[in-house]
PDB file of C-alpha atoms in Angstrom:
ATOM      1  CA  MET A   1       8.310 -57.164 -94.788  1.00  0.00           C
ATOM      2  CA  GLY A   2      10.578 -59.709 -93.069  1.00  0.00           C
ATOM      3  CA  PRO A   3      14.305 -60.250 -93.345  1.00  0.00           C
ATOM      4  CA  GLN A   4      15.706 -61.154 -96.732  1.00  0.00           C
ATOM      5  CA  LEU A   5      16.561 -64.694 -97.695  1.00  0.00           C
ATOM      6  CA  PRO A   6      20.289 -65.383 -97.645  1.00  0.00           C
ATOM      7  CA  SER A   7      21.974 -66.488-100.854  1.00  0.00           C
ATOM      8  CA  LEU A   8      22.174 -70.273-100.948  1.00  0.00           C
ATOM      9  CA  THR A   9      23.688 -72.738-103.372  1.00  0.00           C
ATOM     10  CA  ALA A  10      21.619 -75.740-104.441  1.00  0.00           C
ATOM     11  CA  LYS A  11      23.704 -78.005-102.205  1.00  0.00           C
ATOM     12  CA  GLN A  12      22.990 -75.801 -99.163  1.00  0.00           C
ATOM     13  CA  LEU A  13      19.271 -75.671 -99.975  1.00  0.00           C
ATOM     14  CA  VAL A  14      19.026 -79.454-100.359  1.00  0.00           C
ATOM     15  CA  LYS A  15      20.745 -79.881 -96.989  1.00  0.00           C
ATOM     16  CA  LEU A  16      18.167 -77.580 -95.341  1.00  0.00           C
ATOM     17  CA  LEU A  17      15.260 -79.390 -97.014  1.00  0.00           C
ATOM     18  CA  LYS A  18      16.587 -82.764 -95.860  1.00  0.00           C
ATOM     19  CA  ARG A  19      16.535 -81.464 -92.268  1.00  0.00           C
ATOM     20  CA  HIS A  20      12.786 -81.031 -92.764  1.00  0.00           C
ATOM     21  CA  GLY A  21      12.276 -84.628 -93.852  1.00  0.00           C
ATOM     22  CA  PHE A  22      12.674 -84.328 -97.618  1.00  0.00           C
ATOM     23  CA  GLU A  23      14.512 -87.188 -99.321  1.00  0.00           C
ATOM     24  CA  THR A  24      16.140 -87.471-102.717  1.00  0.00           C
ATOM     25  CA  ALA A  25      13.605 -89.005-105.097  1.00  0.00           C
ATOM     26  CA  GLY A  26      15.802 -88.967-108.198  1.00  0.00           C
ATOM     27  CA  PHE A  27      17.707 -86.909-110.708  1.00  0.00           C
ATOM     28  CA  ASP A  28      17.070 -85.736-114.251  1.00  0.00           C
ATOM     29  CA  GLY A  29      20.171 -84.189-115.733  1.00  0.00           C
ATOM     30  CA  SER A  30      21.177 -81.330-113.452  1.00  0.00           C
ATOM     31  CA  HIS A  31      17.919 -81.358-111.453  1.00  0.00           C
ATOM     32  CA  GLN A  32      17.383 -83.150-108.149  1.00  0.00           C
ATOM     33  CA  PHE A  33      13.877 -84.207-107.144  1.00  0.00           C
ATOM     34  CA  LEU A  34      13.025 -84.198-103.451  1.00  0.00           C
ATOM     35  CA  ARG A  35       9.982 -85.807-101.843  1.00  0.00           C
ATOM     36  CA  HIS A  36       8.595 -85.544 -98.323  1.00  0.00           C
ATOM     37  CA  PRO A  37       6.882 -88.597 -96.777  1.00  0.00           C
ATOM     38  CA  ASP A  38       3.602 -86.611 -96.690  1.00  0.00           C
ATOM     39  CA  GLY A  39       3.674 -86.226-100.498  1.00  0.00           C
ATOM     40  CA  ARG A  40       5.146 -82.738-101.009  1.00  0.00           C
ATOM     41  CA  ILE A  41       7.659 -82.648-103.868  1.00  0.00           C
ATOM     42  CA  THR A  42      10.010 -80.080-105.361  1.00  0.00           C
ATOM     43  CA  THR A  43      12.840 -79.850-107.872  1.00  0.00           C
ATOM     44  CA  VAL A  44      16.164 -78.121-107.217  1.00  0.00           C
ATOM     45  CA  PRO A  45      18.502 -77.235-110.118  1.00  0.00           C
ATOM     46  CA  MET A  46      21.967 -78.506-109.135  1.00  0.00           C
ATOM     47  CA  HIS A  47      24.405 -76.121-110.825  1.00  0.00           C
ATOM     48  CA  ALA A  48      27.719 -76.101-108.941  1.00  0.00           C
ATOM     49  CA  GLY A  49      28.642 -72.808-107.319  1.00  0.00           C
ATOM     50  CA  VAL A  50      25.563 -70.962-108.583  1.00  0.00           C
ATOM     51  CA  THR A  51      23.252 -69.401-106.011  1.00  0.00           C
ATOM     52  CA  ILE A  52      19.511 -69.990-106.205  1.00  0.00           C
ATOM     53  CA  LYS A  53      17.741 -66.802-107.295  1.00  0.00           C
ATOM     54  CA  LYS A  54      15.169 -65.218-104.989  1.00  0.00           C
ATOM     55  CA  GLY A  55      12.121 -66.027-107.135  1.00  0.00           C
ATOM     56  CA  LEU A  56      13.051 -69.688-107.476  1.00  0.00           C
ATOM     57  CA  MET A  57      13.805 -69.913-103.759  1.00  0.00           C
ATOM     58  CA  HIS A  58      10.327 -68.571-102.951  1.00  0.00           C
ATOM     59  CA  GLU A  59       8.725 -71.055-105.372  1.00  0.00           C
ATOM     60  CA  ILE A  60      10.618 -74.005-103.859  1.00  0.00           C
ATOM     61  CA  MET A  61       9.598 -72.886-100.363  1.00  0.00           C
ATOM     62  CA  ARG A  62       5.967 -72.582-101.518  1.00  0.00           C
ATOM     63  CA  GLN A  63       6.042 -76.094-103.013  1.00  0.00           C
ATOM     64  CA  CYS A  64       7.513 -77.427 -99.775  1.00  0.00           C
ATOM     65  CA  GLY A  65       5.031 -75.585 -97.565  1.00  0.00           C
ATOM     66  CA  LEU A  66       7.831 -73.819 -95.677  1.00  0.00           C
ATOM     67  CA  THR A  67       8.240 -70.197 -94.653  1.00  0.00           C
ATOM     68  CA  ARG A  68      11.610 -68.461 -94.416  1.00  0.00           C
ATOM     69  CA  ASP A  69      11.583 -68.986 -90.652  1.00  0.00           C
ATOM     70  CA  ASP A  70      10.639 -72.671 -91.047  1.00  0.00           C
ATOM     71  CA  LEU A  71      13.458 -73.278 -93.512  1.00  0.00           C
ATOM     72  CA  PHE A  72      16.158 -72.089 -91.113  1.00  0.00           C
ATOM     73  CA  ARG A  73      14.568 -73.357 -87.894  1.00  0.00           C
ATOM     74  CA  LYS A  74      15.898 -76.935 -87.527  1.00  0.00           C
TER      75      LYS A  74
END
């Protein structure tokens, strides 16, 4: 089993995803939609000051096709 994911806020996660080419595709209430030019999409709940829980973080990474190492690489 690899190292644990660090706790991230939604703002921090969006910043990391944008480094990997994801762009804001819109908002719906407190949710931000991100799209990659190759068609991958994900939704990040934007609740100020709240950290993203581990299960949701893994699901977002799965949707984006990124591993833990990929996410923090760039």
